[in-house]
Coordinates of C-alpha atoms in Angstrom, one line a residue:
Chain U
M264 CA -34.6 -4.7 -3.0
Q265 CA -33.9 -1.7 -1.0
N266 CA -30.4 -0.3 -1.3
E267 CA -28.8 -0.1 2.1
Y268 CA -28.0 -3.7 3.7
D269 CA -25.7 -4.3 6.9
V270 CA -23.4 -6.0 4.8
V271 CA -23.0 -6.7 1.3
V272 CA -20.9 -9.5 0.1
I273 CA -18.9 -9.5 -3.3
G274 CA -18.4 -13.3 -5.0
G275 CA -20.8 -16.2 -5.3
G276 CA -18.5 -18.4 -5.2
P277 CA -18.2 -20.8 -1.7
A278 CA -16.4 -18.3 0.2
G279 CA -19.1 -15.7 -0.9
L280 CA -22.0 -18.2 0.1
A281 CA -20.7 -19.3 3.2
A282 CA -20.2 -15.3 4.6
A283 CA -23.8 -15.0 2.9
I284 CA -25.3 -17.8 4.8
K285 CA -23.8 -17.3 8.1
S286 CA -24.3 -13.4 7.8
K287 CA -28.3 -13.8 7.2
E288 CA -28.2 -16.9 10.3
L289 CA -26.7 -14.2 12.7
G290 CA -29.3 -11.6 11.6
L291 CA -27.9 -9.7 9.2
K292 CA -29.7 -8.1 6.2
V293 CA -27.4 -9.7 3.1
L294 CA -26.8 -9.3 0.0
L295 CA -25.0 -11.1 -2.3
I296 CA -22.8 -10.0 -5.5
E297 CA -22.2 -12.2 -8.3
N298 CA -20.6 -11.8 -12.0
R299 CA -21.2 -14.9 -13.6
E300 CA -24.6 -15.0 -14.5
F301 CA -25.2 -17.6 -11.8
I302 CA -23.5 -18.7 -8.7
G303 CA -21.0 -20.9 -7.1
G304 CA -17.6 -19.9 -8.3
I305 CA -15.1 -22.2 -9.8
P306 CA -16.8 -25.6 -8.0
I307 CA -19.2 -25.4 -10.6
Q308 CA -17.0 -26.6 -12.9
C309 CA -14.8 -28.8 -11.1
V310 CA -16.5 -32.6 -12.0
H311 CA -13.9 -34.6 -10.2
P312 CA -13.7 -35.7 -6.3
G313 CA -12.1 -34.7 -3.3
F314 CA -14.7 -31.8 -1.8
G315 CA -15.6 -31.4 1.2
L316 CA -13.6 -34.4 3.8
H317 CA -13.3 -31.8 6.4
Y318 CA -16.6 -29.7 6.0
F319 CA -19.0 -32.3 5.1
R320 CA -16.9 -35.7 6.2
E321 CA -18.1 -36.5 3.1
D322 CA -15.9 -36.9 -0.8
L323 CA -17.6 -35.3 -2.9
T324 CA -17.1 -33.4 -6.6
G325 CA -16.7 -29.6 -6.5
T326 CA -20.4 -29.8 -7.9
E327 CA -21.7 -31.5 -5.7
F328 CA -20.3 -29.6 -2.8
I329 CA -21.2 -26.2 -3.8
Y330 CA -24.9 -26.9 -4.9
R331 CA -25.3 -28.6 -1.3
L332 CA -24.8 -24.2 -0.3
I333 CA -26.4 -23.3 -3.6
K334 CA -29.6 -24.9 -2.0
K335 CA -29.0 -23.3 1.7
F336 CA -28.7 -19.6 0.3
E337 CA -31.3 -20.5 -2.2
E338 CA -33.7 -21.8 1.1
M339 CA -32.5 -18.7 2.9
N340 CA -33.9 -16.5 0.4
I341 CA -31.2 -14.1 0.6
D342 CA -31.4 -11.2 -1.8
H343 CA -28.8 -11.3 -4.2
Y344 CA -27.7 -10.6 -7.8
T345 CA -25.6 -12.2 -10.7
N346 CA -24.5 -10.7 -14.1
A347 CA -23.4 -7.6 -11.6
H348 CA -19.9 -6.1 -11.0
V349 CA -18.6 -3.8 -8.5
L350 CA -17.1 -0.9 -9.8
E351 CA -15.8 1.0 -6.4
I352 CA -16.3 0.7 -2.7
L353 CA -16.3 4.3 -1.6
P354 CA -16.2 5.0 1.9
Y355 CA -19.2 7.2 3.5
S356 CA -18.8 7.0 7.1
Y357 CA -16.9 5.2 9.4
R358 CA -19.9 2.9 9.9
H359 CA -21.1 2.9 5.8
R360 CA -19.3 2.6 2.7
I361 CA -21.2 3.0 -0.6
L362 CA -20.7 0.4 -3.4
K363 CA -21.0 1.9 -7.0
V364 CA -22.4 -1.6 -8.7
V365 CA -23.5 -2.3 -12.0
T366 CA -26.7 -4.6 -12.5
E367 CA -28.8 -5.4 -15.5
K368 CA -31.1 -2.9 -14.1
G369 CA -28.3 0.2 -14.4
I370 CA -25.4 1.7 -12.5
L371 CA -26.6 0.8 -8.3
N372 CA -25.2 2.5 -5.3
I373 CA -25.9 0.6 -2.9
K374 CA -25.1 1.6 1.5
A375 CA -23.4 -1.1 3.7
K376 CA -22.0 -1.3 6.9
A377 CA -19.6 -3.9 6.4
V378 CA -18.4 -5.3 3.0
I379 CA -17.3 -9.0 3.0
Y380 CA -15.1 -9.0 -0.4
A381 CA -14.7 -13.0 -1.4
T382 CA -14.3 -12.7 -5.4
G383 CA -11.6 -15.7 -5.3
A384 CA -8.2 -15.3 -7.6
R385 CA -7.1 -14.9 -10.7
E386 CA -5.1 -17.3 -12.6
R387 CA -1.1 -16.3 -13.5
H388 CA -1.1 -15.8 -17.2
M389 CA 1.9 -17.0 -19.7
F390 CA 3.6 -13.4 -19.8
E391 CA 3.7 -13.9 -15.7
I392 CA 6.0 -16.7 -16.2
G393 CA 8.5 -15.5 -18.8
I394 CA 6.9 -17.3 -21.7
T395 CA 8.1 -15.7 -25.7
G396 CA 6.7 -16.2 -28.8
H397 CA 3.3 -16.2 -31.1
R398 CA 0.1 -15.0 -29.2
V399 CA -2.2 -17.6 -31.6
A400 CA -5.2 -19.7 -30.8
G401 CA -4.8 -22.4 -29.0
I402 CA -3.3 -21.3 -25.2
Y403 CA -5.4 -21.5 -22.3
T404 CA -5.4 -21.1 -18.6
A405 CA -7.0 -24.3 -16.6
G406 CA -9.8 -22.5 -15.5
E407 CA -10.8 -21.4 -18.7
A408 CA -10.2 -24.9 -20.2
Q409 CA -12.2 -26.2 -17.9
T410 CA -15.1 -24.2 -18.3
M411 CA -15.1 -24.8 -21.3
M412 CA -14.7 -28.5 -21.4
D413 CA -17.0 -29.1 -18.0
I414 CA -19.6 -26.3 -18.7
Y415 CA -20.1 -25.6 -22.2
G416 CA -18.9 -29.5 -23.2
I417 CA -16.3 -28.5 -26.0
M418 CA -12.8 -29.7 -26.0
P419 CA -10.4 -26.8 -26.7
G420 CA -7.6 -29.1 -28.3
K421 CA -6.2 -32.6 -29.2
E422 CA -2.8 -32.4 -28.6
I423 CA -1.4 -30.6 -24.6
V424 CA 1.1 -29.4 -23.1
I425 CA 0.2 -28.1 -19.4
V426 CA 2.5 -26.1 -18.4
G427 CA 2.6 -26.4 -13.8
S428 CA 2.0 -30.0 -11.7
G429 CA 0.4 -28.0 -8.9
D430 CA -2.8 -30.1 -8.5
V431 CA -4.7 -27.9 -10.8
G432 CA -2.2 -28.9 -13.7
L433 CA -2.7 -32.9 -12.8
I434 CA -6.3 -32.9 -12.2
M435 CA -7.0 -31.5 -16.0
A436 CA -4.5 -33.8 -17.0
R437 CA -6.1 -36.7 -16.1
R438 CA -9.6 -34.9 -17.2
F439 CA -8.3 -34.4 -21.4
T440 CA -7.1 -38.0 -20.8
L441 CA -10.5 -39.5 -19.9
E442 CA -12.4 -37.0 -22.3
G443 CA -9.8 -38.4 -25.1
A444 CA -7.8 -35.5 -25.5
H445 CA -3.5 -36.6 -25.8
V446 CA -1.9 -34.9 -22.9
K447 CA 1.6 -35.0 -24.4
A448 CA 3.6 -33.6 -21.3
V449 CA 2.9 -31.6 -17.7
I450 CA 6.0 -29.3 -17.5
E451 CA 7.3 -28.0 -14.2
L452 CA 10.0 -25.7 -13.2
M453 CA 10.9 -27.0 -10.0
P454 CA 12.4 -30.1 -9.5
Y455 CA 9.5 -31.7 -7.7
P456 CA 6.0 -31.7 -8.7
G457 CA 3.9 -28.6 -7.5
G458 CA 0.4 -31.0 -6.0
L459 CA 0.2 -34.0 -4.0
T460 CA 2.0 -37.3 -4.8
R461 CA -2.0 -39.0 -4.8
N462 CA -2.9 -36.7 -7.8
V463 CA 0.7 -37.5 -9.6
V464 CA -0.7 -40.9 -9.3
Q465 CA -4.0 -41.1 -9.8
C466 CA -3.5 -38.1 -12.7
L467 CA -0.2 -39.0 -14.3
E468 CA 1.0 -42.4 -13.8
D469 CA -2.5 -43.9 -14.3
F470 CA -2.4 -42.9 -17.9
G471 CA 1.5 -42.4 -18.5
I472 CA 1.5 -39.0 -18.9
P473 CA 4.8 -37.8 -18.6
L474 CA 5.7 -35.3 -16.2
Y475 CA 9.0 -32.8 -17.3
L476 CA 10.6 -31.5 -14.3
S477 CA 13.4 -28.9 -14.1
H478 CA 11.9 -27.5 -17.2
A479 CA 10.4 -24.3 -18.4
V480 CA 8.3 -23.7 -21.8
T481 CA 10.1 -20.5 -22.7
R482 CA 8.2 -20.1 -26.5
I483 CA 4.9 -21.2 -28.0
E484 CA 5.0 -21.3 -32.2
G485 CA 2.1 -21.4 -34.2
R486 CA 1.0 -19.8 -37.5
K487 CA -2.7 -19.5 -36.2
R488 CA -2.7 -22.4 -34.3
V489 CA -0.4 -23.1 -31.6
E490 CA 2.7 -25.7 -33.3
K491 CA 4.7 -26.4 -30.8
V492 CA 6.3 -25.4 -27.6
I493 CA 9.9 -25.2 -26.9
I494 CA 11.2 -26.8 -23.5
T495 CA 14.1 -26.2 -22.1
K496 CA 15.5 -27.6 -18.6
V497 CA 16.5 -24.9 -16.2
D498 CA 19.1 -25.0 -13.6
E499 CA 19.2 -25.1 -9.5
N500 CA 18.4 -21.2 -10.0
L501 CA 15.7 -21.6 -11.9
K502 CA 17.3 -20.3 -14.9
P503 CA 17.1 -21.8 -18.4
I504 CA 20.0 -24.0 -19.4
P505 CA 20.9 -22.8 -23.1
G506 CA 21.8 -25.7 -25.5
T507 CA 19.1 -27.5 -23.3
E508 CA 16.3 -26.8 -25.9
E509 CA 13.3 -29.8 -26.9
E510 CA 10.6 -29.4 -29.2
L511 CA 7.6 -31.0 -28.4
E512 CA 4.6 -30.5 -31.2
C513 CA 0.8 -29.8 -30.2
D514 CA -2.5 -27.4 -30.8
T515 CA -3.2 -26.6 -26.9
V516 CA -1.3 -24.8 -24.5
V517 CA -2.6 -24.8 -21.0
L518 CA -1.4 -22.8 -18.0
A519 CA -1.7 -24.0 -14.6
V520 CA 1.2 -21.6 -13.1
G521 CA -1.3 -20.9 -10.2
L522 CA -3.2 -17.9 -8.7
V523 CA -3.1 -14.2 -7.3
P524 CA -6.3 -12.6 -4.7
Y525 CA -7.7 -10.9 -7.0
L526 CA -8.0 -7.3 -5.1
K527 CA -8.9 -5.1 -7.7
V528 CA -11.6 -3.0 -6.0
I529 CA -10.2 -3.4 -2.6
E530 CA -7.1 -2.1 -3.7
K531 CA -8.3 1.0 -4.5
A532 CA -10.0 1.1 -1.5
G533 CA -6.7 1.1 0.3
V534 CA -6.3 -2.1 2.1
I535 CA -2.7 -3.2 2.3
I536 CA -0.9 -5.9 1.2
D537 CA 0.6 -8.4 2.2
P538 CA 3.2 -9.0 -0.7
A539 CA 4.0 -12.8 1.1
T540 CA 0.1 -13.9 0.4
K541 CA -0.9 -11.2 -2.2
G542 CA -3.9 -10.9 -0.2
P543 CA -4.8 -7.9 2.1
V544 CA -3.5 -7.8 6.1
V545 CA -6.1 -9.1 8.0
N546 CA -6.6 -9.2 11.7
S547 CA -8.4 -12.3 13.4
Y548 CA -11.7 -11.3 12.1
L549 CA -10.5 -11.4 8.4
E550 CA -11.3 -7.2 8.8
T551 CA -8.7 -5.5 6.7
T552 CA -6.8 -2.5 7.2
V553 CA -9.8 -0.5 6.3
P554 CA -12.2 -1.0 8.5
G555 CA -15.9 -2.5 7.8
I556 CA -14.3 -4.4 4.9
F557 CA -13.7 -7.6 5.3
V558 CA -11.8 -10.8 2.8
A559 CA -12.3 -14.6 2.5
G560 CA -11.5 -17.4 0.5
N561 CA -9.2 -17.0 -2.0
A562 CA -8.7 -13.4 -2.3
L563 CA -7.5 -13.8 1.3
V564 CA -4.9 -16.1 0.7
I565 CA -4.6 -18.9 -1.8
N566 CA -6.0 -21.7 -0.3
D567 CA -5.4 -25.9 -0.8
L568 CA -9.3 -27.2 0.0
V569 CA -12.5 -25.6 -0.3
D570 CA -13.5 -27.0 3.0
Y571 CA -10.8 -23.9 5.0
V572 CA -12.6 -21.5 1.8
V573 CA -15.8 -21.7 3.4
E574 CA -14.3 -21.6 6.9
Q575 CA -12.9 -18.3 6.2
G576 CA -16.8 -17.2 4.5
E577 CA -18.2 -18.0 7.9
E578 CA -15.5 -16.3 9.5
A579 CA -15.3 -12.6 7.7
A580 CA -19.5 -13.0 8.7
V581 CA -18.8 -13.4 12.3
G582 CA -16.6 -10.0 11.8
A583 CA -19.1 -8.2 9.9
Y584 CA -21.4 -9.0 13.0
E585 CA -19.4 -8.0 15.4
F586 CA -18.4 -4.3 13.2
V587 CA -22.4 -3.9 12.8
K588 CA -23.4 -4.4 16.3
N589 CA -20.9 -2.5 18.0
E590 CA -20.6 0.2 14.9
G591 CA -17.3 -1.1 14.4
L592 CA -15.1 -3.3 15.7
P593 CA -14.1 -3.2 19.3
A594 CA -10.6 -1.7 20.3
M595 CA -8.7 -4.6 21.3
K596 CA -5.1 -5.4 21.9
W597 CA -3.4 -7.0 18.7
K598 CA -0.7 -9.3 18.5
K599 CA 1.1 -9.9 15.1
L600 CA 2.1 -13.2 13.9
V601 CA 5.5 -13.1 12.9
K602 CA 7.0 -15.7 10.1
G603 CA 10.3 -17.7 11.7
R604 CA 12.4 -20.1 10.3
N605 CA 10.7 -22.0 7.3
I606 CA 7.6 -19.8 7.3
R607 CA 6.7 -18.5 4.0
L608 CA 3.6 -16.5 4.7
V609 CA 0.0 -16.6 7.3
V610 CA -3.0 -15.5 7.7
P611 CA -4.1 -13.6 9.9
H612 CA -1.5 -11.0 10.5
Y613 CA -3.1 -10.0 14.0
V614 CA -4.7 -11.9 16.6
S615 CA -6.3 -10.9 20.1
E616 CA -7.3 -12.9 22.6
A617 CA -10.9 -11.7 22.3
K618 CA -11.2 -15.2 20.5
D619 CA -9.9 -18.5 19.7
V620 CA -8.1 -17.7 16.2
M621 CA -7.7 -20.3 12.8
I622 CA -4.5 -19.8 11.3
Y623 CA -3.5 -20.8 8.0
A624 CA 0.5 -20.9 6.6
R625 CA 2.8 -21.8 4.4
V626 CA 6.3 -23.1 4.6
A627 CA 8.8 -21.5 1.9
K628 CA 10.4 -25.3 1.6
P629 CA 9.9 -29.0 2.1
E630 CA 11.1 -30.6 5.6
E631 CA 10.6 -34.0 7.2
N632 CA 10.4 -34.7 11.1
V633 CA 9.6 -31.5 12.4
R634 CA 8.8 -29.2 14.9
L635 CA 5.9 -26.4 14.2
R636 CA 6.4 -23.9 17.8
F637 CA 5.2 -20.8 18.8
P638 CA 8.0 -20.2 21.5
E639 CA 6.1 -17.2 23.0
I640 CA 3.2 -18.8 24.2
G641 CA 5.0 -22.4 24.7
K642 CA 2.7 -24.5 21.7
E643 CA 4.7 -27.2 19.8
M644 CA 3.5 -30.2 17.6
K645 CA 5.5 -32.8 15.7
L646 CA 5.0 -32.8 12.0
P647 CA 6.0 -35.8 10.1
F648 CA 7.0 -33.7 7.1
V649 CA 5.9 -30.3 5.7
K650 CA 5.5 -29.1 1.9
P651 CA 5.1 -25.8 0.4
S652 CA 1.7 -27.3 -1.4
E653 CA 0.0 -28.1 1.5
M654 CA -1.4 -25.6 4.0
I655 CA -1.2 -25.9 7.2
R656 CA -4.4 -24.9 9.5
I657 CA -4.0 -25.2 13.0
K658 CA -6.2 -23.0 16.0
L659 CA -4.6 -21.2 18.5
R660 CA -6.6 -20.8 21.6
K661 CA -7.6 -17.6 23.4
K662 CA -6.1 -18.5 26.6
D663 CA -2.6 -19.0 24.7
I664 CA -2.9 -16.1 22.7
A665 CA -3.2 -14.2 26.3
K666 CA -0.1 -15.6 27.3
A667 CA 1.7 -13.5 24.7
G668 CA 3.4 -9.9 24.4
D669 CA 3.1 -8.2 21.6
K670 CA 4.0 -10.9 19.1
I671 CA 3.5 -14.5 18.2
T672 CA 6.0 -15.8 16.4
M673 CA 5.6 -19.2 14.8
E674 CA 8.3 -21.4 13.4
V675 CA 9.2 -25.1 12.5
V676 CA 12.7 -26.7 13.0
P677 CA 14.3 -29.5 12.9
N678 CA 13.3 -32.4 15.6
E679 CA 16.2 -33.4 17.5
Chain Z
M248 CA 6.7 -72.8 -7.4
S249 CA 5.1 -69.7 -8.8
E250 CA 7.6 -66.5 -9.3
T251 CA 7.4 -64.2 -7.1
K252 CA 7.4 -60.4 -7.8
K253 CA 7.6 -57.2 -5.7
F254 CA 5.2 -53.7 -6.3
K255 CA 6.5 -50.7 -5.1
L256 CA 3.0 -47.8 -4.9
T257 CA 2.2 -45.3 -3.8
C258 CA -0.9 -45.2 -1.2
I259 CA -3.4 -42.3 -2.9
I260 CA -6.1 -42.7 0.0
C261 CA -4.8 -39.3 2.2
P262 CA -2.8 -36.8 1.4
L263 CA 0.5 -38.4 3.3
G264 CA 1.5 -40.6 -0.1
C265 CA 3.0 -43.8 1.6
T266 CA 5.0 -45.9 -0.4
I267 CA 3.9 -49.5 -0.2
E268 CA 5.5 -52.3 -1.0
V269 CA 3.8 -55.6 -1.8
V270 CA 5.5 -58.8 -2.4
M271 CA 3.6 -62.0 -4.1
E272 CA 4.1 -65.1 -5.7
G273 CA 1.8 -65.7 -8.7
D274 CA -1.6 -65.1 -7.0
K275 CA -0.9 -64.3 -3.5
I276 CA 0.2 -61.6 -1.6
I277 CA 3.2 -62.3 1.0
S278 CA 3.8 -59.1 2.3
V279 CA 2.4 -55.5 1.9
T280 CA 5.4 -53.2 4.3
G281 CA 5.5 -49.6 3.9
C282 CA 2.0 -48.3 4.6
T283 CA 0.8 -46.4 8.0
C284 CA -2.9 -47.3 8.3
P285 CA -4.9 -50.1 7.9
R286 CA -6.8 -48.5 4.7
G287 CA -3.5 -48.1 2.8
E288 CA -2.3 -52.1 3.3
E289 CA -6.7 -52.2 1.7
Y290 CA -5.9 -50.1 -0.8
A291 CA -2.2 -51.9 -1.8
V292 CA -4.0 -55.4 -2.0
Q293 CA -6.9 -53.9 -4.1
E294 CA -4.4 -51.8 -6.5
V295 CA -1.7 -54.8 -7.3
T296 CA -5.3 -57.8 -7.7
E297 CA -7.9 -55.4 -9.5
P298 CA -6.9 -51.3 -9.1
K299 CA -10.2 -49.2 -9.2
R300 CA -10.7 -45.7 -9.8
V301 CA -14.2 -43.0 -9.2
V302 CA -14.7 -41.7 -12.9
M303 CA -15.7 -38.2 -14.0
S304 CA -17.0 -36.9 -16.7
V305 CA -20.1 -34.6 -18.1
V306 CA -22.9 -35.5 -21.0
K307 CA -25.2 -33.7 -22.7
V308 CA -28.3 -32.3 -21.3
K309 CA -31.5 -30.9 -23.4
G310 CA -32.9 -27.8 -22.4
G311 CA -30.7 -26.7 -18.7
M312 CA -29.0 -23.9 -17.7
F313 CA -25.5 -25.5 -19.2
P314 CA -25.0 -27.8 -22.4
T315 CA -23.9 -30.3 -20.0
V316 CA -24.6 -32.0 -16.9
S317 CA -21.3 -33.7 -14.9
V318 CA -21.5 -37.5 -13.3
K319 CA -19.6 -39.4 -11.8
T320 CA -19.2 -43.5 -10.8
D321 CA -21.3 -43.9 -7.4
K322 CA -18.1 -45.8 -6.2
P323 CA -15.0 -47.1 -7.8
V324 CA -14.5 -49.2 -11.0
P325 CA -11.9 -51.4 -12.4
K326 CA -9.3 -49.5 -13.8
K327 CA -8.8 -51.0 -17.2
L328 CA -12.7 -50.4 -17.7
I329 CA -12.4 -47.0 -17.8
P330 CA -11.6 -46.2 -21.5
E331 CA -15.1 -48.2 -22.5
I332 CA -16.8 -46.3 -19.8
M333 CA -15.7 -42.5 -21.0
K334 CA -16.9 -44.0 -24.7
K335 CA -20.1 -45.4 -23.4
L336 CA -20.7 -41.9 -21.7
V337 CA -19.9 -39.6 -25.0
D338 CA -23.3 -40.2 -26.8
V339 CA -25.5 -40.2 -23.9
E340 CA -28.2 -37.2 -24.0
V341 CA -30.1 -36.3 -20.9
E342 CA -33.0 -34.4 -20.4
A343 CA -33.7 -31.2 -18.1
P344 CA -34.5 -31.4 -14.9
V345 CA -31.9 -33.1 -13.6
H346 CA -31.4 -33.3 -10.3
V347 CA -27.9 -34.3 -7.9
G348 CA -27.4 -37.6 -7.6
Q349 CA -30.1 -38.9 -10.2
V350 CA -28.5 -42.0 -11.7
I351 CA -28.6 -41.6 -15.8
I352 CA -27.1 -44.9 -16.2
E353 CA -27.7 -47.7 -14.3
N354 CA -24.8 -51.1 -13.4
I355 CA -22.6 -49.6 -15.8
L356 CA -20.3 -52.6 -17.9
N357 CA -22.3 -54.4 -14.9
T358 CA -19.5 -53.3 -12.7
G359 CA -22.2 -52.7 -9.7
A360 CA -21.4 -49.1 -9.8
N361 CA -24.1 -46.5 -11.3
I362 CA -23.4 -43.3 -13.4
V363 CA -25.1 -40.5 -11.2
A364 CA -25.6 -37.0 -11.7
T365 CA -23.5 -34.5 -9.9
R366 CA -24.9 -31.1 -11.0
P367 CA -28.5 -30.4 -11.5
A368 CA -29.8 -29.5 -15.0

């Protein structure tokens, strides 16, 4: 392996594998760096179905989905390091950057024209959601519990309380129950479940697992191991109501309270972060504000579906290809995507009429019978409902983008 | 005359999650309302007669990259058999190599469904 590449992909999950495969298909010299001992990322531990309906048009488990990508990656003989960690990305010239990488062979300096950052997300922990109490054994994030149970075959506990009713929390409730643990409750801060209705039905109702809405876990107690949690009702401002405390005995607390793009290395490289997505600000090639650094998958924005993650990986590869071919992305007129009524976040942040663009957005609050509108380009469509937990994915055509001036507003309005 | 029963279900076929109402007289289905597609109706009928689910788990593996290999039923199985299927899987141990789609247990509990591997080992 030489230490000079057209593109270095950081992260060997679905976004990174898709980016590496597409880069190689486009004729780029590509290296992929993964920090676990194996490539594949999070889907390796997702043994439940619901993956790939868009991308492969089949309902696959996470494991089946990712092994299709891994197989392709391996067949293409793409250079890669596992057990390797990128310390920093240093500027070298406008066209090159240097990656300092810790590998089993020592610290390497790798020169790359473009970088695709696909490191995924980290899980939010108890301290970020105001849980106090004892730091005892038996507190896991959903991902940790899933790694133990579904890769290493070790049960994390017997009497389990799950914090958070997003799809991750719901799916974990079902997995624990199937494997013989007793899920005592799923605790949700909001007055509605965070995940899809179908998951509430097939993961909780199927097994009679209670869901506490408008409740928070405020304290974890125990001596060596978790012994109980204190749960409290919350008011409409999500503040705990004194006097409503209840105790739930359990030996394990599983935190499924959301993901945050994992950006440590590119933050240091100086990319600008969008406070709404908590991911980098990007243009329609998924290039960050540091030229030559591209981003895809959950490092860009927290996605609902692995299919979208793969799509973004491929898009970032196209961006990197344009960057390498033209020694920098060609100058173009960027138009800002502006968040209008009931839009909480949208990526990419800037689009141009050079190509069709897939955009991904989330609403701020649930609404029924609405229209999604882009007033500047005269595009609109009816939607039966919108929810924060369901990403809106829609393609903007270049001929439509051309109609706009310097901005395109996206908004959700009631359907009158 | 047998008794009239009403069931209220949430459809799990797609993310829409329609609320479906099924009216039954004894074992006979009288009406299915509230669904917005034929797949929803099919689901509702199945759900009130014999609910089925795909089951997923992991089983032990010898000599593989990981200590377990993930498995699923290759088609939905009756919901009431799920605990028994899970118990059957506890003692299963396979030997590497295992490939995706490999049948681990054929026709589990006479359901017509096989337990298949979903991760290589």
